[in-house]
mmCIF file of N, CA and C in Angstrom:
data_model
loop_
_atom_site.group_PDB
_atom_site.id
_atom_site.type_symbol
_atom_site.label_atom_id
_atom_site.label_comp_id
_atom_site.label_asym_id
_atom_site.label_seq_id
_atom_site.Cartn_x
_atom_site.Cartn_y
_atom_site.Cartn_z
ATOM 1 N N UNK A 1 53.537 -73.304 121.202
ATOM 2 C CA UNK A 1 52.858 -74.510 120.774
ATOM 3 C C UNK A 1 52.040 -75.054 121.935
ATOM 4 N N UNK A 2 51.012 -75.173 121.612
ATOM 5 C CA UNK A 2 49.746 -76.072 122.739
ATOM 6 C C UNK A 2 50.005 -77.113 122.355
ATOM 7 N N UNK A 3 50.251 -78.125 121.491
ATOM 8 C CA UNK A 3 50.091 -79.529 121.693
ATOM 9 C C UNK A 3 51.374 -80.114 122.999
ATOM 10 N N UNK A 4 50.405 -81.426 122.518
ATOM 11 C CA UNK A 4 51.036 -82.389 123.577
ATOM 12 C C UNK A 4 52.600 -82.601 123.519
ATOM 13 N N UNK A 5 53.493 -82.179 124.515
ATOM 14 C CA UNK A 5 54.997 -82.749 124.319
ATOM 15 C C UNK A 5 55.499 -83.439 124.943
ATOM 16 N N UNK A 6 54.997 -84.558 124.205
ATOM 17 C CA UNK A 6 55.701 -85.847 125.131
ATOM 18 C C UNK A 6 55.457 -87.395 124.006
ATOM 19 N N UNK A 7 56.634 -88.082 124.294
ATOM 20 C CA UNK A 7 57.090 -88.909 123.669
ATOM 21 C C UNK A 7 55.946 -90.368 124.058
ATOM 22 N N UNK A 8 55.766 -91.435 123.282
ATOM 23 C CA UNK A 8 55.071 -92.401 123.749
ATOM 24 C C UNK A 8 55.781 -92.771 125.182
ATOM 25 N N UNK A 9 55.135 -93.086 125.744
ATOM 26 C CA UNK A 9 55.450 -93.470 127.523
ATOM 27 C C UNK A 9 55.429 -92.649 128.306
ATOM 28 N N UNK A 10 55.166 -91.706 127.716
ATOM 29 C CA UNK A 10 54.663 -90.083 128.586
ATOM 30 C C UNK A 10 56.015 -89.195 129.073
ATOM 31 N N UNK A 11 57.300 -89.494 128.505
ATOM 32 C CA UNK A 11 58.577 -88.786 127.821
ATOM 33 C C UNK A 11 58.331 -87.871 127.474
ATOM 34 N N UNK A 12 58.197 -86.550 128.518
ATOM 35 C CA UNK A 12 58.692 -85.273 127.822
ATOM 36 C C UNK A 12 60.041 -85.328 126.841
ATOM 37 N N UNK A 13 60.303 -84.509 125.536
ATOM 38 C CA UNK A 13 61.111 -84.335 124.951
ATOM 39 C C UNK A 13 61.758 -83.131 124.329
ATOM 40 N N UNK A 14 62.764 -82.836 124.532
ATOM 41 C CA UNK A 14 63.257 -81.353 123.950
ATOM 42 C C UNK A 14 64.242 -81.747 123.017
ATOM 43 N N UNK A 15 64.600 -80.702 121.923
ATOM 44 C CA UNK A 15 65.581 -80.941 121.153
ATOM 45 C C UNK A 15 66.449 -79.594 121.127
ATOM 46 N N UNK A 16 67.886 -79.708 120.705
ATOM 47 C CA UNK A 16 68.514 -78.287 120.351
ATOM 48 C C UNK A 16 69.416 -79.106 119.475
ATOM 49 N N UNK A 17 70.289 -77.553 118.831
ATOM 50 C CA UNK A 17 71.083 -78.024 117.787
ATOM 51 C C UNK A 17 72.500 -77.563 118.050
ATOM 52 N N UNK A 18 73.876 -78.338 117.731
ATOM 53 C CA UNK A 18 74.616 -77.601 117.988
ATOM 54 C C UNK A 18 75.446 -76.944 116.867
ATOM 55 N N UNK A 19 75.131 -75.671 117.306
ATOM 56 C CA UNK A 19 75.532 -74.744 115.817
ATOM 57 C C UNK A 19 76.854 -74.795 115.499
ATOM 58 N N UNK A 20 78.287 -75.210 116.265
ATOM 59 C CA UNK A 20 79.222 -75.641 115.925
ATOM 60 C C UNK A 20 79.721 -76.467 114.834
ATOM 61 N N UNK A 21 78.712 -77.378 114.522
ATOM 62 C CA UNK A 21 79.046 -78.548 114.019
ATOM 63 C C UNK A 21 77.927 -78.490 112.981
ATOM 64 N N UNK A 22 76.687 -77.516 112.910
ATOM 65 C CA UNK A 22 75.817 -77.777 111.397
ATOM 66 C C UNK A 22 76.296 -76.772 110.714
ATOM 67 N N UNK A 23 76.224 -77.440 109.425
ATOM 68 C CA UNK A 23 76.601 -77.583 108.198
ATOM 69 C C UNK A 23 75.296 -76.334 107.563
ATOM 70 N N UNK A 24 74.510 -76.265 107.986
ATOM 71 C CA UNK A 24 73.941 -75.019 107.104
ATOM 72 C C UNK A 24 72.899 -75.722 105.984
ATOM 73 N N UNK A 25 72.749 -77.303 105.504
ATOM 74 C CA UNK A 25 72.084 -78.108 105.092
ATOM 75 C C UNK A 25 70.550 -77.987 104.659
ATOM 76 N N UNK A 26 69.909 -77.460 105.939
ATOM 77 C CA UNK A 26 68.526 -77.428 105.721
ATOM 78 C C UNK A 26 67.950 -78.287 106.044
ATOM 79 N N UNK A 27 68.187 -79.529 105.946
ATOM 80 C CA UNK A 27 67.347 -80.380 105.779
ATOM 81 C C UNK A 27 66.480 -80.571 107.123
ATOM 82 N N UNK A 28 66.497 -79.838 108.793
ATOM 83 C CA UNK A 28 66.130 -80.390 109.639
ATOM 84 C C UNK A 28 64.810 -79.635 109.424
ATOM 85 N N UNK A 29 65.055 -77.881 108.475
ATOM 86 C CA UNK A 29 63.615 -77.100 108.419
ATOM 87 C C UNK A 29 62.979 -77.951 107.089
ATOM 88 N N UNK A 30 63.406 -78.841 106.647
ATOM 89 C CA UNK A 30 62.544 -79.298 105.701
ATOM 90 C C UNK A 30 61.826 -80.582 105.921
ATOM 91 N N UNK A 31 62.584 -81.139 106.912
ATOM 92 C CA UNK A 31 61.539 -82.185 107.712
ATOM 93 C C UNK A 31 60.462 -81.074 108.880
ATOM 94 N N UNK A 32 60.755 -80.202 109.683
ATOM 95 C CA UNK A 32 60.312 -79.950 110.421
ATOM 96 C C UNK A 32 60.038 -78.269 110.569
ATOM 97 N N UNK A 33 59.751 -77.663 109.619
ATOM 98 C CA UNK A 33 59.967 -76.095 109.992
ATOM 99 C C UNK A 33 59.149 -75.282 110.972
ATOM 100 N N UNK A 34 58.121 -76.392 111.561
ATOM 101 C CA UNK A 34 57.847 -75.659 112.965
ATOM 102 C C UNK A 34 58.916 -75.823 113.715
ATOM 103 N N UNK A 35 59.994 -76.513 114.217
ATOM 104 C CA UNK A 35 60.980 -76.684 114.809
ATOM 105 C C UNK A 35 62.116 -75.875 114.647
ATOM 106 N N UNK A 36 62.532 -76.158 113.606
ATOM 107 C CA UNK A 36 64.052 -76.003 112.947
ATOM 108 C C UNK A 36 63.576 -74.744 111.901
ATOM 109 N N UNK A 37 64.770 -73.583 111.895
ATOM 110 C CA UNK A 37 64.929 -72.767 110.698
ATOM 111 C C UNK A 37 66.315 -72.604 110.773
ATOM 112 N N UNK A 38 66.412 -71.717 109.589
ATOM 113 C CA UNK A 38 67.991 -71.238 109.248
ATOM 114 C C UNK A 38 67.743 -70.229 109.458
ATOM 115 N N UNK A 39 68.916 -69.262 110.133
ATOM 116 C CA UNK A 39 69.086 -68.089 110.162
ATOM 117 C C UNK A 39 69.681 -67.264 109.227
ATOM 118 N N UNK A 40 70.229 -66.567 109.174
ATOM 119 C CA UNK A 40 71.027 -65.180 108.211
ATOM 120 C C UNK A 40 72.149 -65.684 108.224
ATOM 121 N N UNK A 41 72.138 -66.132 109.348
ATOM 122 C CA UNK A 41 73.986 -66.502 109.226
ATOM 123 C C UNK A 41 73.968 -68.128 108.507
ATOM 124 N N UNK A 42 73.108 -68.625 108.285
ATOM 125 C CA UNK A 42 73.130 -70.050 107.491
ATOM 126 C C UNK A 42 73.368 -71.220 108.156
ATOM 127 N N UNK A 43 72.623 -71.181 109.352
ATOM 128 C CA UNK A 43 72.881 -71.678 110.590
ATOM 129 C C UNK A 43 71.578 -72.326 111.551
ATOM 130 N N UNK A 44 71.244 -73.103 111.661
ATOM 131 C CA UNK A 44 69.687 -73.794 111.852
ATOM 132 C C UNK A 44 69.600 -73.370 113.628
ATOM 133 N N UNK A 45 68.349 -72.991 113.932
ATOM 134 C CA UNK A 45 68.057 -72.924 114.736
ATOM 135 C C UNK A 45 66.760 -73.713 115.782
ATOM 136 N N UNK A 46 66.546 -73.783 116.865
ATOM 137 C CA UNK A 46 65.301 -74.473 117.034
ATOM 138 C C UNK A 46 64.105 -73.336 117.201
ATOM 139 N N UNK A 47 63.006 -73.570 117.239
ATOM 140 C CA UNK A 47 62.351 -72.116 117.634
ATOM 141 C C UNK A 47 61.263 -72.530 119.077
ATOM 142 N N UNK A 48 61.556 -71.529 119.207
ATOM 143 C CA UNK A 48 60.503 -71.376 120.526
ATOM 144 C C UNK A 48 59.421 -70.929 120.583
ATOM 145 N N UNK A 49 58.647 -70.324 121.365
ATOM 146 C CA UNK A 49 57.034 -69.848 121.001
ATOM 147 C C UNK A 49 56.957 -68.566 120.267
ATOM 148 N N UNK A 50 55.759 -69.000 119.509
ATOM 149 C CA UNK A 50 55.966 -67.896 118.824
ATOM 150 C C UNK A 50 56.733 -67.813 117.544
ATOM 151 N N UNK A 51 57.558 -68.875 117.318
ATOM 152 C CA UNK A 51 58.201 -68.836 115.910
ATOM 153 C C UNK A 51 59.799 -67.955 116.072
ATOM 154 N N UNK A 52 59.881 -67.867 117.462
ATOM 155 C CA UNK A 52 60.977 -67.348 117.880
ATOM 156 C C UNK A 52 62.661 -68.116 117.664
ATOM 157 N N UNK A 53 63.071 -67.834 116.488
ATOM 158 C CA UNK A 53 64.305 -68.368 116.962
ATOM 159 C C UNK A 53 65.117 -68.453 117.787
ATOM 160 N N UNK A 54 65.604 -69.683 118.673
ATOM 161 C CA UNK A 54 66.176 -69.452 120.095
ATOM 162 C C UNK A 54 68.095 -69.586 119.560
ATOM 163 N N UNK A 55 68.790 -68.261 119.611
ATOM 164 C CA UNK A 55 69.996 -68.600 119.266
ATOM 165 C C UNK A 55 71.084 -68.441 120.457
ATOM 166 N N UNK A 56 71.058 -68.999 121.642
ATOM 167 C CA UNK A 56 71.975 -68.909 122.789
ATOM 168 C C UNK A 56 71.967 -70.003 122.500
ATOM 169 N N UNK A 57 73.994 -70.510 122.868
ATOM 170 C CA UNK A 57 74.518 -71.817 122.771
ATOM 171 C C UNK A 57 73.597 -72.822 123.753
ATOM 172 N N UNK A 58 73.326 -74.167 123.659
ATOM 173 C CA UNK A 58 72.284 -74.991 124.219
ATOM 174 C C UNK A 58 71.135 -75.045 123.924
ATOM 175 N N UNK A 59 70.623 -73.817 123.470
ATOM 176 C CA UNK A 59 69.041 -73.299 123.765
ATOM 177 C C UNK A 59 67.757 -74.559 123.134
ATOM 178 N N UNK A 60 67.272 -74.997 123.816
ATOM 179 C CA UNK A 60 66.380 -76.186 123.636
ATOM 180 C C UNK A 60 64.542 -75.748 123.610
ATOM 181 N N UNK A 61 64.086 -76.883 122.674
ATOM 182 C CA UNK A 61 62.906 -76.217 122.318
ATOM 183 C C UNK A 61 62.022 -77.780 122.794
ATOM 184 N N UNK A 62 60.982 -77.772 122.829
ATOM 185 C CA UNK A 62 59.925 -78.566 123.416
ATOM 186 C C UNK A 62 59.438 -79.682 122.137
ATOM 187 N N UNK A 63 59.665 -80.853 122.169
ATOM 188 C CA UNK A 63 59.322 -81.598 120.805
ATOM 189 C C UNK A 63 58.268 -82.377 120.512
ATOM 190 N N UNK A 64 57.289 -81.130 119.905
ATOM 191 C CA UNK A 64 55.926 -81.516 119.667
ATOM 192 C C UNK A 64 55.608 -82.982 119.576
ATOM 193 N N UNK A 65 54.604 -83.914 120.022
ATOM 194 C CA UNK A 65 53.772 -85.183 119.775
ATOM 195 C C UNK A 65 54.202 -85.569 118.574
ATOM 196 N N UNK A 66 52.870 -84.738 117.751
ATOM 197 C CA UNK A 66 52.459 -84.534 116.370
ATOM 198 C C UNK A 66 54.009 -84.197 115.543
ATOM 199 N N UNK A 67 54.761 -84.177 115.935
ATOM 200 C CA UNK A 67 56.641 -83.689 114.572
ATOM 201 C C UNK A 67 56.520 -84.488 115.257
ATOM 202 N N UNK A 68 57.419 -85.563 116.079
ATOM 203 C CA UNK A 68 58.325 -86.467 116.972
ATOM 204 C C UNK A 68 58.917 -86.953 115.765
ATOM 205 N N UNK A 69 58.068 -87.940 114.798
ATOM 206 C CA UNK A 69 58.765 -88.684 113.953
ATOM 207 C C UNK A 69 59.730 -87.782 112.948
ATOM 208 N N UNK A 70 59.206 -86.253 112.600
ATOM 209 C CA UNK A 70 59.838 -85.328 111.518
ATOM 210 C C UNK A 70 61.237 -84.724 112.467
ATOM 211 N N UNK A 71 61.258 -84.916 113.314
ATOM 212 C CA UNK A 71 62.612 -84.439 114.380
ATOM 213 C C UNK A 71 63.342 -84.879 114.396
ATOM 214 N N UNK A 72 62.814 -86.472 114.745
ATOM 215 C CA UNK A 72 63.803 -87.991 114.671
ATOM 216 C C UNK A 72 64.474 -87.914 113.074
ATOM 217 N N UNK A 73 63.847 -88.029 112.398
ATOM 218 C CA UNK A 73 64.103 -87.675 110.919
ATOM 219 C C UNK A 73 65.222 -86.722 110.563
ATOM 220 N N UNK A 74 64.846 -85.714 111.398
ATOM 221 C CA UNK A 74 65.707 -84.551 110.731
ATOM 222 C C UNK A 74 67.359 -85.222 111.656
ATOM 223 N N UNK A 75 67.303 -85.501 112.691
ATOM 224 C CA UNK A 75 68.417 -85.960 113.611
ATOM 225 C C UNK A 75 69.109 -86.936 112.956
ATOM 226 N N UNK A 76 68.400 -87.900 112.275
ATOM 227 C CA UNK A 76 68.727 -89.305 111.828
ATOM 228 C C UNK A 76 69.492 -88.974 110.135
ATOM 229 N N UNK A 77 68.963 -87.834 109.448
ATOM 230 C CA UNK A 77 69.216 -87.546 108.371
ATOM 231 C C UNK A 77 70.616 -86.138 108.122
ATOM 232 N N UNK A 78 70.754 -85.475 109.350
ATOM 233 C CA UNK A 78 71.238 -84.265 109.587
ATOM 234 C C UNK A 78 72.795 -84.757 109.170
ATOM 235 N N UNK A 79 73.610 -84.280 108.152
ATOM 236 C CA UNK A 79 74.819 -84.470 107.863
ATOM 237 C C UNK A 79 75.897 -83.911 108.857
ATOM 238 N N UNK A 80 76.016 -82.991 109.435
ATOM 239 C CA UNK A 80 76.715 -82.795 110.152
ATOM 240 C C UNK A 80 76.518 -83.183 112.438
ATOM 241 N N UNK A 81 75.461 -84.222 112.010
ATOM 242 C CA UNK A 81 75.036 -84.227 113.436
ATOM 243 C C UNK A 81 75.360 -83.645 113.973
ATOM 244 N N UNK A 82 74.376 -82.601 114.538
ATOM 245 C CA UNK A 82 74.520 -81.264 115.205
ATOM 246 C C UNK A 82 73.152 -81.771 116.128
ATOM 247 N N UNK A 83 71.970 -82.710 115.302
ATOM 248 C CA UNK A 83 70.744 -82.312 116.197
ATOM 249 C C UNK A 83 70.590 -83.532 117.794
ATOM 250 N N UNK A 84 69.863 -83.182 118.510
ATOM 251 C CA UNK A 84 70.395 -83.711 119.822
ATOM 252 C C UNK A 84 68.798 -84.018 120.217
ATOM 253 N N UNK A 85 68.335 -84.806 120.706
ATOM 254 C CA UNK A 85 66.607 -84.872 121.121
ATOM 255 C C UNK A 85 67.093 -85.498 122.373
ATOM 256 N N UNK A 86 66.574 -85.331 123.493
ATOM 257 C CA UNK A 86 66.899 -86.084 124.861
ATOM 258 C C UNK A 86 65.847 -85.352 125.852
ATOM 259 N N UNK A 87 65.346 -86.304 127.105
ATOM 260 C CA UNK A 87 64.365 -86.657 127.797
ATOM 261 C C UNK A 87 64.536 -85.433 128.599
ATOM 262 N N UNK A 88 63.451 -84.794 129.247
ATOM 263 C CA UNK A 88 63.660 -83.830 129.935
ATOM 264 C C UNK A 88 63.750 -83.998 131.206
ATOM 265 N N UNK A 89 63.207 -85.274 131.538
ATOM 266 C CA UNK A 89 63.386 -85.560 133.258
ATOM 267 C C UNK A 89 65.149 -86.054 133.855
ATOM 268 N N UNK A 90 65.634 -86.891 132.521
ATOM 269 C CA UNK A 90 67.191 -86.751 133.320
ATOM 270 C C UNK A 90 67.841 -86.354 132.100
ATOM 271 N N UNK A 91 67.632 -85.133 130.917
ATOM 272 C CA UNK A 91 68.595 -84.679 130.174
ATOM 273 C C UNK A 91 69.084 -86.298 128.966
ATOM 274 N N UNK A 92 68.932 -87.426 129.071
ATOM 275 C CA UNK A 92 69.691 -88.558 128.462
ATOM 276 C C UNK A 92 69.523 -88.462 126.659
ATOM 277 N N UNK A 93 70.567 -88.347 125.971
ATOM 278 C CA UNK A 93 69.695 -88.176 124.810
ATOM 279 C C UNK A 93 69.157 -89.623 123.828
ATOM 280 N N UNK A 94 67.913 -89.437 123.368
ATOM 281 C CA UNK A 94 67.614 -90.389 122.769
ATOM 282 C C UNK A 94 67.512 -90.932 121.504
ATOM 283 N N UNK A 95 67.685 -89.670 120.725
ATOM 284 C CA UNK A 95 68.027 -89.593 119.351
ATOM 285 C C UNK A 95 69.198 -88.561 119.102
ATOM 286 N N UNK A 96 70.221 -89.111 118.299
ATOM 287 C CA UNK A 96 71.526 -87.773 118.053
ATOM 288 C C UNK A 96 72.435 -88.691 118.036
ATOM 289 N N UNK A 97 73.508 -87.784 117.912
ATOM 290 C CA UNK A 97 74.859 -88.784 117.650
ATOM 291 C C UNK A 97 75.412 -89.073 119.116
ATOM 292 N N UNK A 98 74.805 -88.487 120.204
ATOM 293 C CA UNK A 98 74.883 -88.625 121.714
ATOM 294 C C UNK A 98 73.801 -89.830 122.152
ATOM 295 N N UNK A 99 72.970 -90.381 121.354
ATOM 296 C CA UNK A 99 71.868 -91.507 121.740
ATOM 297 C C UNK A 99 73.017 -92.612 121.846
ATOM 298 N N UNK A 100 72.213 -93.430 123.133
ATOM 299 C CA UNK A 100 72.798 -94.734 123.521
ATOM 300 C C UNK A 100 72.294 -95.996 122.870
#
């Protein structure tokens, strides 16, 4: 992805998911399926360049400008809170069931 990744205030942002705890739902590739897919195993992933699903435990993806609000969405809506969005300069998360 070439666009801009960074949050208003100039907040880089990454998101990952933790596959432990999702539910298999969908709903984060249906707010966001440049971001988020399901795999084979029924299991959401984030993707990386290229459309690459990134499936190593942690694995974090860059959270486009243009999605921010469809991410937040998918985090805010995700039944099994699994999804995690947090700042890349000190890791803090800002949306997830880990947001302060």
């Amino acid at each position: 992805m070439t666009v801009q990744q960074e949050a208003p205030g100039g907040e880089a942002l990454e998101v990952w998911i933790d596959q432990d705890l999702c539910t298999g739902d969908g709903i984060c590739a249906q707010y966001a399926p440049e971001v988020f897919e399901l795999d084979i195993d029924g299991l959401a992933y984030v993707k990386g360049a290229d459309d690459v699903l990134l499936q190593d435990p942690g694995a974090t993806a860059p959270v486009p400008l243009p999605l921010l609000t469809d991410v937040v969405d998918s985090a805010k809506e995700c039944p099994g809170e699994c999804i995690h969005v947090r700042r890349v300069s000190d890791g803090s998360e800002v949306y997830g069931p880990g947001a302060e």
